[in-house]
Coordinates of C-alpha atoms in Angstrom, one line a residue:
Chain A
X1 CA 49.7 115.8 115.1
X2 CA 51.7 113.3 116.6
X3 CA 54.5 112.0 114.2
X4 CA 56.2 108.8 114.5
X5 CA 59.7 108.3 113.1
X6 CA 60.0 104.8 112.1
X7 CA 63.6 103.5 111.1
X8 CA 63.3 100.8 108.2
X9 CA 64.1 97.1 109.0
X10 CA 67.5 96.1 107.7
X11 CA 67.5 92.5 106.1
X12 CA 69.7 89.8 106.9
X13 CA 72.6 88.9 104.7
X14 CA 73.3 85.4 105.9
X15 CA 72.0 82.2 104.3
X16 CA 70.2 79.5 105.4
X17 CA 71.9 76.1 104.8
X18 CA 70.1 72.6 104.6
X19 CA 72.0 70.2 106.6
X20 CA 70.9 66.6 106.3
X21 CA 72.2 64.6 109.2
X22 CA 74.4 61.7 108.1
X23 CA 75.3 58.6 109.8
X24 CA 78.8 57.7 110.9
X25 CA 79.8 54.2 109.9
X26 CA 81.0 52.3 113.0
X27 CA 84.5 51.0 113.1
X28 CA 84.3 47.3 113.1
X29 CA 86.0 45.5 116.1
X30 CA 88.3 43.3 114.1
X31 CA 90.4 45.6 111.8
X32 CA 92.2 43.7 109.3
X33 CA 93.1 46.2 106.5
X34 CA 93.5 49.9 106.5
X35 CA 93.9 52.6 103.7
X36 CA 96.5 55.2 104.3
X37 CA 95.1 58.1 102.3
X38 CA 98.2 60.4 101.8
X39 CA 97.4 63.9 100.3
X40 CA 101.3 64.5 99.6
X41 CA 101.2 67.4 102.2
X42 CA 104.8 67.7 103.6
X43 CA 105.3 65.0 106.3
X44 CA 101.8 63.7 105.5
X45 CA 103.7 60.3 104.7
X46 CA 105.8 60.4 108.1
X47 CA 102.6 60.7 110.1
X48 CA 100.9 57.8 108.2
X49 CA 104.2 55.8 108.1
X50 CA 104.6 56.2 111.9
X51 CA 100.8 55.2 112.5
X52 CA 101.6 52.1 110.3
X53 CA 104.7 51.3 112.3
X54 CA 102.9 51.4 115.6
X55 CA 100.0 49.1 114.8
X56 CA 100.6 45.7 114.7
X57 CA 98.8 42.9 112.7
X58 CA 97.1 45.0 110.3
X59 CA 97.7 45.1 106.6
X60 CA 98.3 48.6 105.1
X61 CA 97.8 49.9 101.6
X62 CA 98.9 53.8 100.6
X63 CA 96.8 55.6 98.2
X64 CA 97.8 59.3 97.3
X65 CA 95.2 62.1 96.6
X66 CA 95.4 65.8 95.6
X67 CA 95.8 68.2 98.8
X68 CA 93.5 71.0 97.5
X69 CA 91.0 69.1 95.7
X70 CA 88.7 66.2 95.7
X71 CA 90.1 62.6 95.4
X72 CA 89.1 60.8 92.0
X73 CA 86.4 58.3 92.3
X74 CA 89.0 55.9 91.3
X75 CA 91.2 56.8 94.3
X76 CA 88.0 56.8 96.7
X77 CA 87.1 53.3 95.5
X78 CA 90.7 52.1 96.0
X79 CA 91.1 53.3 99.5
X80 CA 87.5 52.0 100.3
X81 CA 88.5 48.3 99.7
X82 CA 90.2 48.5 103.4
X83 CA 88.2 48.0 106.4
X84 CA 89.1 51.6 107.4
X85 CA 90.6 54.8 106.1
X86 CA 93.2 56.9 107.6
X87 CA 93.3 60.4 105.8
X88 CA 96.3 63.0 106.4
X89 CA 96.8 65.7 106.7
X90 CA 94.9 68.9 107.1
X91 CA 97.2 71.5 108.1
X92 CA 95.8 74.1 105.8
X93 CA 92.6 75.4 104.6
X94 CA 92.2 73.8 101.3
X95 CA 93.7 70.5 102.3
X96 CA 91.7 70.5 105.5
X97 CA 88.6 71.0 103.5
X98 CA 89.5 68.1 101.0
X99 CA 90.5 65.8 103.9
X100 CA 87.0 66.1 105.5
X101 CA 85.1 66.1 102.5
X102 CA 86.6 63.1 100.9
X103 CA 86.3 61.4 104.6
X104 CA 82.7 62.2 104.4
X105 CA 82.4 60.7 100.9
X106 CA 84.0 57.4 102.1
X107 CA 81.5 57.2 105.1
X108 CA 78.7 57.7 102.8
X109 CA 80.2 54.8 101.0
X110 CA 80.3 52.6 104.0
X111 CA 83.8 52.8 104.7
X112 CA 84.9 54.2 108.3
X113 CA 87.3 57.0 108.4
X114 CA 89.8 58.6 110.8
X115 CA 90.9 62.0 109.6
X116 CA 94.2 63.7 110.8
X117 CA 94.3 67.6 111.2
X118 CA 96.6 70.0 112.8
X119 CA 95.2 71.6 115.9
X120 CA 95.3 75.1 114.4
X121 CA 92.9 73.7 111.4
X122 CA 90.6 71.1 113.5
X123 CA 88.1 73.8 114.7
X124 CA 87.4 74.4 110.9
X125 CA 87.6 70.7 110.1
X126 CA 84.8 69.9 113.0
X127 CA 82.7 73.0 111.7
X128 CA 83.1 71.8 108.2
X129 CA 82.0 68.2 109.0
X130 CA 79.0 69.6 111.0
X131 CA 77.9 71.8 108.2
X132 CA 77.9 68.9 105.9
X133 CA 75.9 66.7 108.6
X134 CA 78.6 64.7 110.2
X135 CA 79.2 66.3 113.4
X136 CA 80.7 63.3 114.7
X137 CA 83.3 62.8 112.0
X138 CA 86.4 61.1 113.7
X139 CA 89.3 63.8 113.6
X140 CA 92.5 63.7 115.6
X141 CA 94.2 66.6 116.1
X142 CA 98.2 66.7 115.8
X143 CA 100.2 69.3 116.9
X144 CA 100.7 72.4 114.3
X145 CA 103.2 72.9 112.3
X146 CA 103.9 69.8 110.5
X147 CA 105.2 71.5 107.2
X148 CA 108.6 72.7 107.5
X149 CA 109.6 70.3 110.4
X150 CA 112.1 67.4 110.7
X151 CA 111.0 63.9 110.1
X152 CA 112.1 63.3 113.8
X153 CA 110.0 66.1 115.0
X154 CA 107.1 64.8 113.2
X155 CA 107.2 61.3 114.5
X156 CA 107.5 62.7 117.9
X157 CA 104.3 64.3 117.3
X158 CA 102.6 61.4 116.0
X159 CA 103.6 59.3 118.7
X160 CA 101.6 61.6 120.9
X161 CA 98.5 60.7 118.9
X162 CA 98.8 57.0 119.0
X163 CA 96.8 56.5 121.9
X164 CA 93.9 58.3 120.2
X165 CA 94.2 56.3 117.2
X166 CA 94.2 53.0 119.3
X167 CA 91.5 54.2 121.4
X168 CA 89.3 54.5 118.3
X169 CA 90.3 51.3 116.8
X170 CA 89.8 49.6 120.3
X171 CA 93.3 48.3 119.3
X172 CA 94.8 45.8 121.8
X173 CA 98.7 45.3 122.0
Chain B
X1 CA 52.0 116.3 124.8
X2 CA 49.2 113.8 124.1
X3 CA 45.7 115.3 124.6
X4 CA 44.0 112.4 126.3
X5 CA 40.5 114.2 125.6
X6 CA 41.2 114.3 122.1
X7 CA 38.8 111.6 121.3
X8 CA 36.1 113.3 122.9
X9 CA 36.6 116.3 120.8
X10 CA 36.1 114.7 117.5
X11 CA 33.0 112.9 115.8
X12 CA 33.4 109.4 115.1
X13 CA 31.2 107.7 112.5
X14 CA 29.7 104.1 113.7
X15 CA 31.3 102.3 110.8
X16 CA 34.9 103.3 111.3
X17 CA 37.7 101.8 113.1
X18 CA 38.0 104.9 115.2
X19 CA 39.9 107.0 112.9
X20 CA 38.1 110.6 112.7
X21 CA 40.2 112.1 109.8
X22 CA 37.3 111.4 107.2
X23 CA 34.8 112.8 109.3
X24 CA 36.9 115.8 110.3
X25 CA 37.2 116.4 106.5
X26 CA 33.7 115.9 105.8
X27 CA 32.5 118.2 108.5
X28 CA 34.9 121.0 107.4
X29 CA 33.9 120.6 103.8
X30 CA 30.2 121.0 104.8
X31 CA 31.0 124.0 107.0
X32 CA 32.6 125.6 103.8
X33 CA 29.7 124.8 101.9
X34 CA 27.4 126.3 104.2
X35 CA 29.1 129.4 104.5
X36 CA 29.4 129.7 101.0
X37 CA 33.3 129.6 100.8
X38 CA 34.8 128.9 97.4
X39 CA 37.9 126.8 97.4
X40 CA 40.6 128.3 96.3
X41 CA 43.2 126.4 94.0
X42 CA 46.1 125.1 96.3
X43 CA 44.6 126.2 99.6
X44 CA 45.1 124.1 102.4
X45 CA 42.2 122.2 103.8
X46 CA 44.4 121.2 106.9
X47 CA 44.0 124.9 108.3
X48 CA 40.4 124.3 108.8
X49 CA 40.8 120.8 110.1
X50 CA 43.0 122.3 112.9
X51 CA 40.0 123.9 114.3
X52 CA 38.5 120.9 115.6
X53 CA 41.7 119.2 116.8
X54 CA 45.5 118.9 116.5
X55 CA 45.3 115.2 116.4
X56 CA 44.2 113.5 113.0
X57 CA 43.5 110.3 114.9
X58 CA 42.9 110.2 118.5
X59 CA 42.9 106.5 118.6
X60 CA 46.1 105.5 116.9
X61 CA 49.4 105.9 118.7
X62 CA 50.6 108.4 116.0
X63 CA 48.7 110.4 113.1
X64 CA 51.6 110.0 110.9
X65 CA 54.5 107.5 110.5
X66 CA 57.5 108.6 108.6
X67 CA 59.9 106.2 107.4
X68 CA 63.5 106.8 107.4
X69 CA 66.8 105.1 106.6
X70 CA 68.7 103.4 109.1
X71 CA 72.0 105.1 110.0
X72 CA 74.7 103.9 108.2
X73 CA 77.3 104.2 110.6
X74 CA 75.3 102.4 113.0
X75 CA 74.4 99.6 110.8
X76 CA 77.9 99.3 109.4
X77 CA 79.3 99.0 113.0
X78 CA 76.5 96.6 113.9
X79 CA 77.0 94.4 110.9
X80 CA 80.9 94.7 111.0
X81 CA 80.8 93.6 114.8
X82 CA 78.9 90.5 113.7
X83 CA 81.4 89.8 110.8
X84 CA 78.9 90.5 108.0
X85 CA 81.1 93.0 106.1
X86 CA 84.5 93.3 104.6
X87 CA 85.3 96.2 107.0
X88 CA 84.3 98.9 104.7
X89 CA 80.8 100.7 105.5
X90 CA 77.9 99.2 103.8
X91 CA 74.7 100.3 102.4
X92 CA 71.6 99.2 104.7
X93 CA 69.9 96.5 103.1
X94 CA 66.3 97.5 103.6
X95 CA 63.4 96.0 101.9
X96 CA 62.9 99.0 99.7
X97 CA 66.4 98.6 98.4
X98 CA 66.0 95.0 97.9
X99 CA 62.8 95.4 95.8
X100 CA 64.7 97.5 93.3
X101 CA 67.1 95.0 92.7
X102 CA 64.5 91.9 92.5
X103 CA 63.4 94.1 89.4
X104 CA 66.4 92.9 87.5
X105 CA 65.8 89.3 87.9
X106 CA 63.0 87.0 86.4
X107 CA 63.6 84.7 89.1
X108 CA 61.5 84.5 92.8
X109 CA 63.5 85.7 95.8
X110 CA 63.4 82.3 97.2
X111 CA 64.9 80.6 94.2
X112 CA 68.3 78.9 95.0
X113 CA 70.7 79.8 92.5
X114 CA 73.6 77.8 94.2
X115 CA 74.8 76.2 97.5
X116 CA 78.0 77.8 98.3
X117 CA 80.7 75.7 100.2
X118 CA 82.1 75.5 103.0
X119 CA 79.2 76.3 105.2
X120 CA 76.6 75.2 102.5
X121 CA 74.6 78.2 102.4
X122 CA 71.7 78.7 99.8
X123 CA 72.4 81.5 97.9
X124 CA 68.8 82.6 97.0
X125 CA 68.1 85.6 94.7
X126 CA 67.1 87.2 97.8
X127 CA 70.3 86.7 99.7
X128 CA 72.4 87.7 96.6
X129 CA 70.5 90.8 96.2
X130 CA 70.8 91.8 99.8
X131 CA 74.6 91.3 99.9
X132 CA 74.6 93.3 96.6
X133 CA 72.9 96.2 98.1
X134 CA 75.4 96.1 101.1
X135 CA 78.1 96.2 98.5
X136 CA 76.9 99.5 96.9
X137 CA 75.8 97.9 93.7
X138 CA 73.1 99.8 91.6
X139 CA 70.2 97.7 91.0
X140 CA 71.0 97.2 87.3
X141 CA 74.1 95.0 88.4
X142 CA 72.0 92.3 90.0
X143 CA 72.1 89.8 86.8
X144 CA 75.9 90.0 86.9
X145 CA 76.1 89.4 90.5
X146 CA 73.7 86.7 90.3
X147 CA 75.4 84.7 87.3
X148 CA 78.9 85.1 89.1
X149 CA 77.7 83.3 92.1
X150 CA 76.4 80.5 89.8
X151 CA 79.5 80.4 87.9
X152 CA 81.7 79.9 91.2
X153 CA 79.4 77.2 92.3
X154 CA 80.4 74.9 89.6
X155 CA 82.2 71.9 90.8
X156 CA 85.5 72.4 88.5
X157 CA 85.7 75.7 90.0
X158 CA 86.6 73.9 93.4
X159 CA 85.0 76.8 95.6
X160 CA 85.5 74.5 98.9
X161 CA 89.2 74.5 98.1
X162 CA 89.2 78.3 96.8
X163 CA 87.2 79.6 99.8
X164 CA 89.3 77.9 102.5
X165 CA 93.0 77.7 101.2
X166 CA 96.0 79.6 103.1
X167 CA 96.9 80.8 99.7
X168 CA 96.0 84.3 98.7
X169 CA 93.6 83.4 95.9
X170 CA 91.0 85.8 94.9
X171 CA 88.3 85.5 92.4
X172 CA 88.7 87.5 89.2
X173 CA 85.4 88.5 87.5
X174 CA 85.8 89.2 83.7
X175 CA 82.9 90.7 82.0
X176 CA 82.3 90.3 78.2
X177 CA 79.6 91.4 75.6
X178 CA 76.9 94.1 75.5
X179 CA 75.8 94.2 79.2
X180 CA 79.6 94.9 80.3
X181 CA 79.1 98.1 78.1
X182 CA 75.5 98.9 79.2
X183 CA 76.4 99.1 82.9
X184 CA 79.7 101.0 82.1
X185 CA 82.0 98.6 83.4
X186 CA 85.6 99.7 83.2
X187 CA 87.7 97.9 80.6
X188 CA 90.2 100.7 79.9
X189 CA 92.3 103.0 81.9
X190 CA 92.7 101.8 85.4
X191 CA 90.3 99.2 85.1
X192 CA 91.9 97.1 87.9
X193 CA 92.0 100.2 90.1
X194 CA 89.4 102.4 92.3
X195 CA 87.1 104.8 90.5
X196 CA 84.5 102.7 88.6
X197 CA 81.2 101.6 90.5
X198 CA 80.7 98.4 88.6
X199 CA 84.1 97.4 88.9
X200 CA 84.3 98.1 92.7
X201 CA 80.9 97.0 93.7
X202 CA 80.2 93.8 91.8
X203 CA 83.6 92.3 92.9
X204 CA 82.8 93.3 96.5
X205 CA 79.2 91.9 96.2
X206 CA 80.6 88.6 95.2
X207 CA 82.9 88.6 98.1
X208 CA 80.0 89.5 100.5
X209 CA 78.0 86.6 99.3
X210 CA 81.2 84.4 99.8
X211 CA 81.3 85.7 103.3
X212 CA 77.8 85.7 104.5
X213 CA 76.3 82.8 102.2
X214 CA 79.1 80.6 101.6
X215 CA 80.6 81.4 105.3
X216 CA 84.2 82.2 103.8
X217 CA 85.0 84.6 106.9
X218 CA 88.6 85.4 107.6
X219 CA 89.7 83.0 110.3
X220 CA 86.5 81.0 110.4
X221 CA 85.7 79.8 106.5
X222 CA 88.7 81.4 104.9
X223 CA 92.1 80.4 105.9
X224 CA 94.2 82.7 104.1
X225 CA 97.6 83.1 105.8
X226 CA 97.8 86.7 104.7
X227 CA 95.0 87.2 102.2
X228 CA 95.0 89.5 99.5
X229 CA 93.8 93.1 98.6
X230 CA 92.4 91.5 95.3
X231 CA 89.6 90.0 97.7
X232 CA 87.9 93.1 98.0
X233 CA 87.2 93.4 94.5
X234 CA 88.7 92.1 91.3
X235 CA 86.1 92.8 88.4
X236 CA 86.8 94.3 85.0
X237 CA 85.6 94.1 81.5
X238 CA 87.7 93.0 78.4
X239 CA 88.4 95.7 76.2
X240 CA 86.9 94.1 73.0
X241 CA 87.3 96.8 70.6
X242 CA 91.1 97.3 71.6
X243 CA 91.9 93.7 71.1
X244 CA 93.4 92.4 67.8
X245 CA 92.1 88.8 68.7
X246 CA 88.8 87.2 69.5
X247 CA 87.7 88.2 73.0
X248 CA 87.4 85.7 75.8
X249 CA 83.8 84.7 75.5
X250 CA 84.0 84.3 71.8
X251 CA 87.2 82.1 72.3
X252 CA 85.0 80.0 74.4
X253 CA 82.4 79.5 72.1
X254 CA 79.8 82.4 72.8
X255 CA 78.3 84.7 70.1
X256 CA 79.9 88.2 70.4
X257 CA 76.6 89.5 71.3
X258 CA 76.1 87.2 74.4
X259 CA 77.1 88.7 77.4
X260 CA 79.2 86.6 79.8
X261 CA 80.5 86.3 83.3
X262 CA 84.0 84.6 83.6
X263 CA 85.2 83.8 86.9
X264 CA 88.8 82.8 87.5
X265 CA 90.8 81.9 90.8
X266 CA 93.6 84.2 90.7
X267 CA 96.2 86.0 92.8
X268 CA 96.3 89.7 92.9
X269 CA 98.0 90.8 89.6
X270 CA 101.4 91.4 89.3
X271 CA 102.6 94.0 86.6
X272 CA 104.8 93.1 83.4
X273 CA 106.4 96.5 82.5
X274 CA 108.0 96.5 79.2
X275 CA 108.6 99.7 77.2
X276 CA 111.4 98.7 74.9
X277 CA 110.4 95.5 73.1
X278 CA 109.7 95.9 69.7
X279 CA 108.8 92.4 68.7
X280 CA 106.6 89.7 70.0
X281 CA 109.3 87.3 71.1
X282 CA 111.1 90.2 73.3
X283 CA 108.1 90.9 74.8
X284 CA 106.7 87.6 75.4
X285 CA 109.9 86.7 77.1
X286 CA 109.5 89.7 79.6
X287 CA 106.0 88.4 80.3
X288 CA 107.3 84.7 80.7
X289 CA 110.1 85.5 83.1
X290 CA 107.4 87.6 85.0
X291 CA 105.0 84.6 85.1
X292 CA 107.6 81.6 85.7
X293 CA 108.5 82.3 89.4
X294 CA 108.9 79.7 92.4
X295 CA 106.4 80.6 95.0
X296 CA 103.3 80.7 92.9
X297 CA 101.0 77.5 93.0
X298 CA 101.6 77.1 89.3
X299 CA 105.0 76.1 90.1
X300 CA 103.9 73.1 91.7
X301 CA 100.3 72.2 90.7
X302 CA 100.5 73.6 87.3
X303 CA 97.1 75.2 85.9
X304 CA 95.6 78.4 84.5
X305 CA 96.9 81.7 84.9
X306 CA 95.4 84.9 83.8
X307 CA 97.2 87.3 81.4
X308 CA 95.8 90.8 81.1
X309 CA 97.6 92.3 78.1
X310 CA 97.6 95.9 77.8
X311 CA 96.3 97.3 74.5
X312 CA 99.7 98.3 73.3
X313 CA 101.5 95.1 74.3
X314 CA 98.8 93.2 72.4
X315 CA 99.3 95.4 69.3
X316 CA 103.0 94.8 69.3
X317 CA 102.5 90.8 69.4
X318 CA 99.8 91.1 66.8
X319 CA 101.5 93.2 64.6
X320 CA 104.1 90.6 64.3
X321 CA 101.5 88.2 63.1
X322 CA 100.9 86.2 66.3
X323 CA 97.4 85.0 66.8
X324 CA 96.0 84.1 70.3
X325 CA 97.1 80.5 70.0
X326 CA 100.5 81.3 68.9
X327 CA 100.6 83.5 72.0
X328 CA 99.2 80.6 74.3
X329 CA 101.5 77.9 72.9
X330 CA 104.6 80.1 73.1
X331 CA 103.8 80.8 76.7
X332 CA 103.0 77.3 77.6
X333 CA 106.0 76.1 76.2
X334 CA 108.4 78.7 77.7
X335 CA 106.9 79.5 81.2
X336 CA 109.3 77.1 83.2
X337 CA 110.5 76.7 86.5
X338 CA 113.5 74.6 87.5
X339 CA 112.1 71.6 89.5
X340 CA 114.3 72.3 92.6
X341 CA 112.4 75.6 93.0
X342 CA 109.2 74.2 91.9
X343 CA 108.8 71.7 94.4
X344 CA 108.4 73.8 97.3
X345 CA 104.6 74.0 97.5
X346 CA 101.9 72.6 99.8
X347 CA 101.3 69.5 97.6
X348 CA 104.2 67.4 96.4
X349 CA 105.2 68.2 92.8
X350 CA 103.7 65.3 90.6
X351 CA 106.2 63.5 88.7
X352 CA 104.0 63.7 85.5
X353 CA 104.7 67.6 85.4
X354 CA 108.4 67.2 85.4
X355 CA 110.5 67.0 82.0
X356 CA 114.2 67.3 82.1
X357 CA 114.4 68.8 85.7
X358 CA 112.0 71.5 84.5
X359 CA 108.3 72.1 85.1
X360 CA 105.8 74.1 83.1
X361 CA 103.5 76.2 85.1
X362 CA 100.7 75.5 82.7
X363 CA 99.3 71.9 81.7
X364 CA 98.6 73.1 78.1
X365 CA 98.4 76.2 76.0
X366 CA 94.6 76.3 77.0
X367 CA 95.6 77.1 80.6
X368 CA 97.0 80.7 79.5
X369 CA 93.9 82.6 80.0
X370 CA 94.1 86.0 77.6
X371 CA 92.1 88.9 77.9
X372 CA 92.9 92.5 76.5
X373 CA 92.3 95.5 79.0
X374 CA 93.7 98.7 80.2
X375 CA 94.4 102.0 78.7
X376 CA 97.6 103.6 77.0
X377 CA 100.9 102.5 78.1
X378 CA 103.2 99.5 77.9
X379 CA 102.1 97.2 80.9
X380 CA 100.4 93.9 81.3
X381 CA 99.3 92.1 84.2
X382 CA 99.8 88.5 85.5
X383 CA 97.6 86.6 88.0
X384 CA 98.9 83.3 88.9
X385 CA 96.2 80.8 89.6
X386 CA 94.9 78.6 92.1
X387 CA 96.7 75.2 90.4
X388 CA 95.6 72.1 89.0
X389 CA 92.4 72.1 91.1
X390 CA 90.5 74.9 89.8
X391 CA 89.1 75.9 86.2
X392 CA 87.8 79.1 85.2
X393 CA 84.1 79.2 84.4
X394 CA 82.3 81.3 81.6
X395 CA 78.4 81.8 81.9
X396 CA 76.3 83.6 79.7
X397 CA 73.8 86.2 81.3
X398 CA 70.5 84.6 80.4
X399 CA 66.9 84.6 81.4
X400 CA 65.8 81.7 83.5
X401 CA 64.5 79.8 80.2
X402 CA 68.2 80.0 78.9
X403 CA 67.6 82.9 76.5
X404 CA 70.6 85.2 76.5
X405 CA 70.0 88.8 77.9
X406 CA 70.5 91.4 75.5
X407 CA 70.1 94.3 78.0
X408 CA 69.4 94.5 81.7
X409 CA 66.2 96.8 81.2
X410 CA 64.8 93.6 79.5
X411 CA 63.9 92.0 82.8
X412 CA 61.5 95.0 83.5
X413 CA 59.5 93.8 80.6
X414 CA 59.5 90.0 82.0
X415 CA 57.8 91.1 85.2

């Protein structure tokens, strides 16, 4: 008699996900108004302030939002009034999550966005955007760390990303 | 060695697939009959079969297939290398084990219970069961794990933030009602420590669901700077019979005979050792001074925190005539951090929380989530919360039509 020993199959614990691809809203050529969406993380205001200072002929407004939680509908509607929103800062897990998810909410409403994340959390930011159907979400990486740094140091780091910001805005001096 | 001529040795009927076992048996029975041999009870027929061939089937690759469980060490290592485990060995999730778990749900295996962030994985009944098998659960725990997954997916729980944060927040599962007692969840001595299969594996099953369905893998979808041992498992029952007050689920509007699962985002518990206080106020001051600390999330984003009161502490407070609401109010009013220490967290302290240069660590008395658990001794536990952005969720354990489940065995009659 020939006996065959068969090892039982093990099942896969990983789940499927339904990724519905979403369209990124193009940035208009002639930007007049930008909303700065500040999640109140330490030095997020310095980053956004430095960006504001280095972009001429644009009107800025600032709206604050929670760091580790979704923005309220009121906050989203307020920032969506501008031609574009810049969100900062994703430099931890939950704040990166809600920078990206709020950026996607804005894009879904027709408001183009730029998200600023520190380089240590940018890979997660890209992966999160991809899993929510927006692989090409505009994310600019700033050098980590930002919290616990002097304002001068954060300004210096921000100036290094200004070229990338201007390139996305097709901004001409 | 395989006998290549075996097929030629045996009789094969025209209307068979080629397997000769029926012919062999029939042939030998006929021989026995012709020889006048009486079948003796218990006598093995295989002895006569062997006279014709040592193979039952010459056509098939084998005569007999024996299924064996996968090697635990091998599967555990393979799953670990693929980042599918918490680091401990797992029970191999075979289909046979899965089927045992599916007896304890009235839903279909493909039913999606929730979509879990950040990966937006579909938490189907089958995937929840597979992860529960891996965690070492027994099948009867399935309804609890299934409802815990559903609870964490509620929007107000903020799973995207809780999973991804650098903060060491775990998810505590608190069980109330008859099912907690039926499956022998520990609510007494050492309910927060190793030693009980329900406490150990239900929390672990939820964690594996978060890793494999939600994508909360350390460094990938879970960015905790240090993390927490409470993330391995943080599940216990409320000692309802030891409590001088309404249990948590009754406080939240459920009948006492309804079984519930409560999930709360909480740090690993910190002890409150008070052996000397003889009245409620002294004891509560010890609790308050343990709770009101600078480095917790509650200090800059006030919100819920979990207070697990040992039965002796609860009795001291209740004996002084304090109800649960009095207790919550007192803690809310007095658990305070000076503003210069409070405003050091990730999110800027909102001015709405500051009164006279002080910050209350809770937004209202409701944020003090109190349960009674543990054994003899004068200890309680505090688990600081995730802060303003996450609310605990209590769900009744129900069939899919919404009827409360009285006993986990009732699922079997639904099949």
